[in-house]
Amino acid sequence: MGVGEDRISALPDELLHDILVCLRSTRAAACTSVLSRRWRHVWAHLPEVILSGRDAPPPPRVSSLPDSVDAALAAFSATAVLLERLHINIMSCPCLRDLTLCYILVDASDISIHSDSLQMLSFSIMGTQRLEVVTPRLEHLYVGEATGEARISAPKLARVVWCVDTYDPHRHQFEGVGRRLRLLDICGNFIAGLLMQRFDEVDKLNLGIYNPHRIEPYERFFSETNKLPKCKTLSITLENHHGLAPVMLHLPRSCGGAKKVSVQLIDPSDYTMCCWASCPCRSEENRKIDGIDLNSLEELEITSYKSFEKELLKFMEQLSRCNAPILKKLVYGHRMFQYPSHTKVVYEKVRSMYHPKIEVECYEFLDGMWVRFD
């Protein structure tokens, strides 16, 4: 209201940083330096830098973008410890720690990333023909778009998230990467086995599995996952889970040493597809519990989002007959039960399958939250 006290400039730097970060543009934040002496260097201490060719009219030439990024970082005063994220479209820069690349290429192109400082890389560039990553300090890698070929040289790589449906060990190569990871997260459908064969041991293994109603890919899944890396925690998201029991009996047989197994069952359809008589999931060979030794299993957690009680209870009954001498806890959650009495029936069935010394918890999803059933 007219000339008065500049209350915004009087705010502490921490609040001004929060305001400028909300602009989602480092260029726009830097423009505030012309407001007054108070604002001259505020932007240079932001915890996040976002650089994009969309910010500057006319758009800069691709060859000039790395230079503009380098210039911006040279003016940026935040230390490497305070700098949390750097999001740009495509570039090469000598002072990055965390890089996210999200881009759509008009024509298929090769992408090359060389960095001596990069520790985290999130790669989602659509249209990449060949990807080359040479990063001696890289620890975390996320791949969200398919590439024709890939060569990844990262001797310190510890966490890999692979969320594409293609992986070919002849075309996608990890060079200088060890045989052990802290995390391997595979979201693709039937590339799981081929990628997992690259590693011998994983602290936590996350698998996203989709079981199509076709014989050939179903059998290929069993073949490619015949041997899983040794892991402490095995987390499985199983979509369209026809033949649940064979798949869930197969995976523990292939994976040794897991202390905790977590299974989330999701059916994307609104109806249940019945298997045909020759479906491999009906094979007695795939339903055998012989050879399943769960000596290390301490906790089993199952969450179901559809009413597949018959198949699920069949699996749990078969699992109860496996050798699991130190199993201590079984957690079961279901969010489609409509009546408490129904939940009670399932709970009592599950409880009767296991030794009284094994703690069994049952949860139902009510009013947007999980509630323990007692």
Tab-separated table of C-alpha atoms in Angstrom:
chain	number	residue	atom	x	y	z
A	1	MET	CA	0.000	0.000	0.000
A	2	GLY	CA	2.204	2.779	-1.302
A	3	VAL	CA	5.748	3.354	-0.141
A	4	GLY	CA	6.523	1.328	2.936
A	5	GLU	CA	8.791	-1.270	4.468
A	6	ASP	CA	10.135	-3.979	2.156
A	7	ARG	CA	8.936	-6.936	4.215
A	8	ILE	CA	9.939	-9.548	1.630
A	9	SER	CA	13.590	-8.427	1.569
A	10	ALA	CA	13.587	-8.517	5.351
A	11	LEU	CA	12.947	-12.279	5.346
A	12	PRO	CA	15.875	-14.562	6.242
A	13	ASP	CA	17.846	-16.117	3.410
A	14	GLU	CA	16.425	-19.598	4.104
A	15	LEU	CA	12.880	-18.427	3.311
A	16	LEU	CA	14.001	-16.477	0.253
A	17	HIS	CA	15.717	-19.642	-1.026
A	18	ASP	CA	12.444	-21.582	-0.648
A	19	ILE	CA	10.625	-18.896	-2.647
A	20	LEU	CA	13.165	-18.853	-5.484
A	21	VAL	CA	13.295	-22.649	-5.723
A	22	CYS	CA	9.545	-22.606	-6.425
A	23	LEU	CA	10.273	-20.685	-9.657
A	24	ARG	CA	11.702	-23.970	-11.048
A	25	SER	CA	14.148	-21.918	-13.128
A	26	THR	CA	17.664	-20.871	-12.166
A	27	ARG	CA	17.618	-18.189	-14.869
A	28	ALA	CA	14.475	-16.620	-13.399
A	29	ALA	CA	15.969	-16.791	-9.912
A	30	ALA	CA	19.168	-15.103	-11.108
A	31	CYS	CA	17.123	-12.234	-12.564
A	32	THR	CA	16.128	-11.221	-9.008
A	33	SER	CA	19.722	-10.051	-8.468
A	34	VAL	CA	18.811	-6.727	-10.133
A	35	LEU	CA	16.178	-5.869	-7.498
A	36	SER	CA	18.577	-4.472	-4.922
A	37	ARG	CA	21.884	-5.102	-3.177
A	38	ARG	CA	20.017	-7.354	-0.751
A	39	TRP	CA	19.013	-9.682	-3.606
A	40	ARG	CA	22.281	-9.578	-5.549
A	41	HIS	CA	23.684	-12.879	-4.286
A	42	VAL	CA	20.615	-14.624	-2.815
A	43	TRP	CA	20.070	-16.852	-5.855
A	44	ALA	CA	23.708	-18.011	-5.829
A	45	HIS	CA	23.150	-20.006	-2.644
A	46	LEU	CA	20.068	-22.018	-3.702
A	47	PRO	CA	20.073	-25.744	-2.830
A	48	GLU	CA	18.826	-26.629	-6.325
A	49	VAL	CA	19.838	-25.579	-9.830
A	50	ILE	CA	17.521	-26.061	-12.811
A	51	LEU	CA	18.888	-25.189	-16.265
A	52	SER	CA	16.795	-25.537	-19.410
A	53	GLY	CA	16.973	-24.188	-22.918
A	54	ARG	CA	13.292	-23.248	-22.603
A	55	ASP	CA	14.208	-20.432	-20.197
A	56	ALA	CA	15.971	-18.203	-22.688
A	57	PRO	CA	14.385	-16.751	-25.848
A	58	PRO	CA	15.642	-17.514	-28.449
A	59	PRO	CA	16.675	-21.047	-27.458
A	60	PRO	CA	20.445	-21.458	-27.242
A	61	ARG	CA	22.291	-23.612	-29.733
A	62	VAL	CA	22.989	-27.130	-28.474
A	63	SER	CA	26.729	-26.495	-28.709
A	64	SER	CA	26.408	-23.435	-26.465
A	65	LEU	CA	24.357	-25.103	-23.727
A	66	PRO	CA	27.332	-26.711	-21.923
A	67	ASP	CA	29.092	-23.345	-21.908
A	68	SER	CA	26.027	-21.633	-20.440
A	69	VAL	CA	25.772	-24.317	-17.763
A	70	ASP	CA	29.444	-23.932	-16.872
A	71	ALA	CA	29.019	-20.156	-16.641
A	72	ALA	CA	26.001	-20.510	-14.363
A	73	LEU	CA	27.800	-22.938	-12.082
A	74	ALA	CA	30.848	-20.676	-11.975
A	75	ALA	CA	28.600	-17.909	-10.594
A	76	PHE	CA	26.870	-20.324	-8.243
A	77	SER	CA	28.212	-20.084	-4.706
A	78	ALA	CA	26.694	-23.152	-3.018
A	79	THR	CA	29.260	-25.725	-1.939
A	80	ALA	CA	29.195	-29.288	-3.224
A	81	VAL	CA	27.719	-30.376	0.118
A	82	LEU	CA	24.828	-27.934	-0.051
A	83	LEU	CA	24.049	-28.492	-3.734
A	84	GLU	CA	21.348	-31.165	-3.675
A	85	ARG	CA	20.112	-31.475	-7.276
A	86	LEU	CA	21.048	-30.305	-10.722
A	87	HIS	CA	18.403	-30.812	-13.399
A	88	ILE	CA	19.263	-29.992	-16.992
A	89	ASN	CA	18.239	-31.341	-20.360
A	90	ILE	CA	21.539	-32.353	-21.979
A	91	MET	CA	25.087	-31.235	-21.229
A	92	SER	CA	28.620	-32.051	-20.142
A	93	CYS	CA	29.885	-30.328	-17.035
A	94	PRO	CA	32.901	-30.821	-14.735
A	95	CYS	CA	31.262	-30.092	-11.373
A	96	LEU	CA	28.153	-32.248	-11.108
A	97	ARG	CA	27.170	-34.599	-8.290
A	98	ASP	CA	23.517	-35.359	-9.147
A	99	LEU	CA	22.321	-35.231	-12.757
A	100	THR	CA	18.835	-35.832	-14.140
A	101	LEU	CA	18.425	-35.972	-17.917
A	102	CYS	CA	14.864	-35.852	-19.305
A	103	TYR	CA	14.718	-35.199	-23.016
A	104	ILE	CA	12.983	-36.256	-26.237
A	105	LEU	CA	15.217	-36.405	-29.287
A	106	VAL	CA	13.667	-35.727	-32.674
A	107	ASP	CA	16.223	-37.969	-34.370
A	108	ALA	CA	17.973	-40.988	-32.868
A	109	SER	CA	21.299	-39.827	-31.500
A	110	ASP	CA	24.249	-41.000	-29.435
A	111	ILE	CA	24.617	-39.685	-25.891
A	112	SER	CA	27.993	-39.557	-24.143
A	113	ILE	CA	28.429	-38.627	-20.487
A	114	HIS	CA	31.939	-38.319	-19.060
A	115	SER	CA	32.335	-37.001	-15.536
A	116	ASP	CA	34.892	-37.377	-12.764
A	117	SER	CA	32.503	-36.014	-10.102
A	118	LEU	CA	29.082	-37.473	-10.927
A	119	GLN	CA	27.617	-39.678	-8.169
A	120	MET	CA	23.946	-39.998	-9.187
A	121	LEU	CA	22.594	-40.225	-12.734
A	122	SER	CA	18.931	-40.421	-13.765
A	123	PHE	CA	18.669	-41.041	-17.503
A	124	SER	CA	15.388	-40.718	-19.418
A	125	ILE	CA	16.201	-39.526	-22.946
A	126	MET	CA	13.804	-40.892	-25.526
A	127	GLY	CA	15.405	-41.593	-28.877
A	128	THR	CA	18.872	-42.562	-27.664
A	129	GLN	CA	20.655	-44.771	-30.135
A	130	ARG	CA	23.773	-45.397	-28.065
A	131	LEU	CA	24.554	-44.384	-24.488
A	132	GLU	CA	28.071	-44.120	-23.142
A	133	VAL	CA	28.642	-43.377	-19.448
A	134	VAL	CA	32.167	-43.058	-18.064
A	135	THR	CA	31.890	-42.001	-14.431
A	136	PRO	CA	34.492	-43.269	-11.935
A	137	ARG	CA	32.515	-41.976	-8.905
A	138	LEU	CA	28.990	-42.928	-9.962
A	139	GLU	CA	27.107	-44.840	-7.249
A	140	HIS	CA	23.427	-44.644	-8.290
A	141	LEU	CA	22.080	-45.192	-11.815
A	142	TYR	CA	18.452	-44.916	-12.949
A	143	VAL	CA	17.541	-45.811	-16.550
A	144	GLY	CA	13.993	-44.905	-17.565
A	145	GLU	CA	14.176	-44.995	-21.376
A	146	ALA	CA	15.328	-47.752	-23.692
A	147	THR	CA	18.604	-47.402	-25.576
A	148	GLY	CA	19.784	-49.336	-28.601
A	149	GLU	CA	23.192	-49.851	-27.031
A	150	ALA	CA	24.778	-48.859	-23.738
A	151	ARG	CA	28.275	-48.938	-22.287
A	152	ILE	CA	28.449	-48.037	-18.607
A	153	SER	CA	31.850	-47.725	-16.957
A	154	ALA	CA	31.320	-47.051	-13.244
A	155	PRO	CA	33.546	-49.035	-10.845
A	156	LYS	CA	31.787	-47.656	-7.725
A	157	LEU	CA	28.254	-48.393	-8.916
A	158	ALA	CA	26.181	-49.663	-5.978
A	159	ARG	CA	22.513	-49.046	-6.886
A	160	VAL	CA	20.876	-49.773	-10.252
A	161	VAL	CA	17.246	-49.039	-11.140
A	162	TRP	CA	16.383	-50.384	-14.603
A	163	CYS	CA	12.844	-49.385	-15.610
A	164	VAL	CA	12.773	-50.348	-19.279
A	165	ASP	CA	11.616	-53.513	-20.997
A	166	THR	CA	14.808	-54.174	-22.947
A	167	TYR	CA	18.134	-55.554	-21.836
A	168	ASP	CA	20.607	-57.460	-23.977
A	169	PRO	CA	23.943	-58.375	-22.361
A	170	HIS	CA	25.594	-58.141	-25.788
A	171	ARG	CA	24.339	-54.589	-26.416
A	172	HIS	CA	24.067	-53.248	-22.843
A	173	GLN	CA	27.386	-53.651	-21.075
A	174	PHE	CA	28.577	-52.800	-17.554
A	175	GLU	CA	32.350	-52.339	-17.724
A	176	GLY	CA	34.450	-52.157	-14.590
A	177	VAL	CA	31.342	-52.710	-12.432
A	178	GLY	CA	31.664	-55.233	-9.622
A	179	ARG	CA	29.543	-58.328	-9.079
A	180	ARG	CA	27.888	-56.982	-5.909
A	181	LEU	CA	25.254	-54.241	-5.502
A	182	ARG	CA	23.441	-52.719	-2.555
A	183	LEU	CA	20.265	-52.362	-4.641
A	184	LEU	CA	19.031	-53.824	-7.910
A	185	ASP	CA	15.553	-52.640	-8.904
A	186	ILE	CA	14.153	-54.108	-12.122
A	187	CYS	CA	10.820	-52.767	-13.317
A	188	GLY	CA	10.798	-54.397	-16.758
A	189	ASN	CA	8.780	-57.477	-17.579
A	190	PHE	CA	10.898	-60.402	-18.739
A	191	ILE	CA	14.382	-58.906	-18.771
A	192	ALA	CA	14.850	-59.723	-15.091
A	193	GLY	CA	16.895	-62.881	-15.439
A	194	LEU	CA	19.306	-61.567	-18.056
A	195	LEU	CA	20.191	-58.463	-16.044
A	196	MET	CA	20.385	-60.317	-12.724
A	197	GLN	CA	22.864	-62.774	-14.165
A	198	ARG	CA	25.323	-59.890	-14.322
A	199	PHE	CA	25.509	-59.787	-10.495
A	200	ASP	CA	26.261	-62.439	-7.879
A	201	GLU	CA	25.082	-60.677	-4.707
A	202	VAL	CA	22.563	-57.903	-3.994
A	203	ASP	CA	21.603	-56.575	-0.567
A	204	LYS	CA	18.074	-55.710	-1.752
A	205	LEU	CA	16.543	-57.100	-4.921
A	206	ASN	CA	13.323	-55.513	-6.235
A	207	LEU	CA	11.547	-57.300	-9.078
A	208	GLY	CA	8.580	-56.071	-11.071
A	209	ILE	CA	7.093	-59.090	-12.858
A	210	TYR	CA	4.243	-59.333	-15.328
A	211	ASN	CA	2.920	-62.788	-16.193
A	212	PRO	CA	1.239	-62.797	-19.615
A	213	HIS	CA	-1.238	-65.504	-20.537
A	214	ARG	CA	1.090	-66.974	-23.146
A	215	ILE	CA	3.195	-70.104	-22.856
A	216	GLU	CA	6.454	-68.959	-24.497
A	217	PRO	CA	7.209	-65.885	-22.335
A	218	TYR	CA	5.983	-67.696	-19.223
A	219	GLU	CA	8.434	-70.529	-19.787
A	220	ARG	CA	11.195	-68.071	-20.683
A	221	PHE	CA	10.679	-66.354	-17.332
A	222	PHE	CA	11.247	-69.640	-15.478
A	223	SER	CA	14.369	-70.296	-17.538
A	224	GLU	CA	15.899	-66.829	-17.106
A	225	THR	CA	15.229	-66.712	-13.358
A	226	ASN	CA	16.508	-70.185	-12.623
A	227	LYS	CA	19.278	-68.594	-10.545
A	228	LEU	CA	18.907	-65.249	-8.771
A	229	PRO	CA	21.667	-63.239	-7.081
A	230	LYS	CA	22.121	-63.947	-3.405
A	231	CYS	CA	20.184	-61.269	-1.495
A	232	LYS	CA	19.155	-60.293	2.018
A	233	THR	CA	15.792	-58.779	1.050
A	234	LEU	CA	13.679	-59.899	-1.902
A	235	SER	CA	10.799	-57.601	-2.879
A	236	ILE	CA	8.441	-58.711	-5.639
A	237	THR	CA	5.646	-56.826	-7.389
A	238	LEU	CA	3.632	-59.338	-9.387
A	239	GLU	CA	1.061	-58.082	-11.885
A	240	ASN	CA	-1.690	-60.156	-13.468
A	241	HIS	CA	-0.794	-62.994	-11.137
A	242	HIS	CA	-2.285	-66.064	-12.737
A	243	GLY	CA	-0.276	-69.051	-11.647
A	244	LEU	CA	0.755	-67.307	-8.452
A	245	ALA	CA	1.817	-70.446	-6.605
A	246	PRO	CA	4.274	-71.726	-9.266
A	247	VAL	CA	5.939	-68.323	-9.627
A	248	MET	CA	6.169	-67.686	-5.902
A	249	LEU	CA	7.517	-71.169	-5.238
A	250	HIS	CA	10.021	-70.821	-8.057
A	251	LEU	CA	11.583	-67.542	-6.869
A	252	PRO	CA	12.486	-68.652	-3.311
A	253	ARG	CA	13.942	-71.814	-4.789
A	254	SER	CA	16.155	-69.671	-7.056
A	255	CYS	CA	17.197	-67.169	-4.405
A	256	GLY	CA	19.169	-68.219	-1.364
A	257	GLY	CA	19.955	-66.339	1.809
A	258	ALA	CA	16.977	-63.945	1.840
A	259	LYS	CA	15.954	-62.954	5.369
A	260	LYS	CA	12.842	-61.078	4.261
A	261	VAL	CA	10.559	-61.681	1.291
A	262	SER	CA	7.952	-59.045	0.447
A	263	VAL	CA	5.297	-59.695	-2.204
A	264	GLN	CA	2.826	-57.184	-3.612
A	265	LEU	CA	0.132	-58.595	-5.878
A	266	ILE	CA	-1.491	-56.283	-8.412
A	267	ASP	CA	-3.972	-57.185	-11.133
A	268	PRO	CA	-4.354	-54.293	-13.628
A	269	SER	CA	-7.530	-55.720	-15.109
A	270	ASP	CA	-11.024	-55.689	-13.680
A	271	TYR	CA	-11.550	-59.381	-14.172
A	272	THR	CA	-9.742	-62.651	-13.701
A	273	MET	CA	-8.453	-64.444	-16.791
A	274	CYS	CA	-8.660	-68.204	-16.524
A	275	CYS	CA	-5.718	-70.328	-17.620
A	276	TRP	CA	-6.031	-72.909	-20.335
A	277	ALA	CA	-5.417	-76.586	-19.640
A	278	SER	CA	-1.879	-76.553	-21.099
A	279	CYS	CA	-0.743	-73.450	-19.210
A	280	PRO	CA	2.632	-74.049	-17.467
A	281	CYS	CA	1.185	-72.719	-14.217
A	282	ARG	CA	-0.907	-75.905	-14.014
A	283	SER	CA	2.142	-78.131	-14.304
A	284	GLU	CA	2.756	-80.279	-11.246
A	285	GLU	CA	6.490	-79.862	-11.820
A	286	ASN	CA	6.172	-76.111	-11.265
A	287	ARG	CA	4.139	-76.639	-8.088
A	288	LYS	CA	6.547	-78.985	-6.333
A	289	ILE	CA	8.039	-77.797	-3.078
A	290	ASP	CA	11.000	-80.184	-3.303
A	291	GLY	CA	14.284	-78.345	-3.153
A	292	ILE	CA	12.856	-75.194	-1.562
A	293	ASP	CA	15.091	-74.517	1.410
A	294	LEU	CA	14.311	-71.299	3.276
A	295	ASN	CA	16.889	-71.618	6.028
A	296	SER	CA	17.467	-67.849	6.199
A	297	LEU	CA	13.867	-66.611	5.891
A	298	GLU	CA	12.730	-64.713	8.987
A	299	GLU	CA	9.812	-62.622	7.690
A	300	LEU	CA	7.287	-63.008	4.883
A	301	GLU	CA	5.038	-60.106	3.886
A	302	ILE	CA	2.221	-60.397	1.324
A	303	THR	CA	-0.047	-57.572	0.146
A	304	SER	CA	-2.903	-58.264	-2.255
A	305	TYR	CA	-5.028	-55.699	-4.059
A	306	LYS	CA	-7.585	-58.040	-5.591
A	307	SER	CA	-9.669	-60.969	-4.438
A	308	PHE	CA	-7.455	-63.867	-5.481
A	309	GLU	CA	-7.837	-65.758	-2.229
A	310	LYS	CA	-7.964	-69.272	-3.660
A	311	GLU	CA	-4.632	-69.078	-5.474
A	312	LEU	CA	-3.026	-67.039	-2.720
A	313	LEU	CA	-4.106	-69.421	0.036
A	314	LYS	CA	-2.865	-72.327	-2.069
A	315	PHE	CA	0.570	-70.743	-2.267
A	316	MET	CA	0.651	-69.982	1.459
A	317	GLU	CA	-0.362	-73.561	2.257
A	318	GLN	CA	2.397	-74.949	0.067
A	319	LEU	CA	4.903	-72.519	1.542
A	320	SER	CA	3.966	-73.619	5.057
A	321	ARG	CA	5.223	-77.100	4.169
A	322	CYS	CA	8.621	-75.827	3.028
A	323	ASN	CA	11.668	-75.979	5.237
A	324	ALA	CA	11.757	-72.585	6.978
A	325	PRO	CA	13.142	-73.316	10.463
A	326	ILE	CA	13.668	-69.687	11.593
A	327	LEU	CA	10.557	-68.059	10.100
A	328	LYS	CA	9.259	-65.742	12.809
A	329	LYS	CA	6.659	-63.499	11.238
A	330	LEU	CA	4.017	-63.588	8.515
A	331	VAL	CA	2.254	-60.356	7.516
A	332	TYR	CA	-0.779	-60.516	5.228
A	333	GLY	CA	-2.734	-57.539	3.938
A	334	HIS	CA	-5.773	-57.349	1.653
A	335	ARG	CA	-7.648	-54.261	0.575
A	336	MET	CA	-10.649	-55.740	-1.262
A	337	PHE	CA	-12.441	-57.516	1.556
A	338	GLN	CA	-15.893	-56.003	2.032
A	339	TYR	CA	-16.928	-57.699	5.257
A	340	PRO	CA	-15.009	-58.202	8.529
A	341	SER	CA	-16.334	-61.732	8.738
A	342	HIS	CA	-14.615	-62.486	5.421
A	343	THR	CA	-11.339	-61.152	6.748
A	344	LYS	CA	-11.720	-63.305	9.838
A	345	VAL	CA	-12.194	-66.461	7.766
A	346	VAL	CA	-9.037	-65.823	5.744
A	347	TYR	CA	-7.070	-64.905	8.869
A	348	GLU	CA	-8.083	-68.130	10.606
A	349	LYS	CA	-7.161	-70.191	7.552
A	350	VAL	CA	-3.719	-68.628	7.364
A	351	ARG	CA	-3.208	-68.925	11.107
A	352	SER	CA	-4.025	-72.645	11.022
A	353	MET	CA	-1.354	-73.308	8.383
A	354	TYR	CA	1.631	-72.178	10.423
A	355	HIS	CA	3.262	-73.171	13.676
A	356	PRO	CA	1.851	-71.342	16.726
A	357	LYS	CA	5.289	-69.845	17.389
A	358	ILE	CA	5.115	-67.933	14.096
A	359	GLU	CA	3.532	-64.505	14.535
A	360	VAL	CA	0.758	-63.942	11.983
A	361	GLU	CA	-0.555	-60.426	11.328
A	362	CYS	CA	-3.526	-59.689	9.098
A	363	TYR	CA	-4.439	-56.226	7.807
A	364	GLU	CA	-7.365	-54.829	5.859
A	365	PHE	CA	-7.497	-51.534	3.987
A	366	LEU	CA	-10.205	-49.319	5.476
A	367	ASP	CA	-10.836	-45.586	5.011
A	368	GLY	CA	-7.574	-45.020	3.207
A	369	MET	CA	-5.322	-46.751	5.712
A	370	TRP	CA	-4.171	-50.209	6.766
A	371	VAL	CA	-5.843	-51.470	9.918
A	372	ARG	CA	-4.668	-54.552	11.762
A	373	PHE	CA	-7.316	-57.214	12.129
A	374	ASP	CA	-7.488	-58.821	15.579
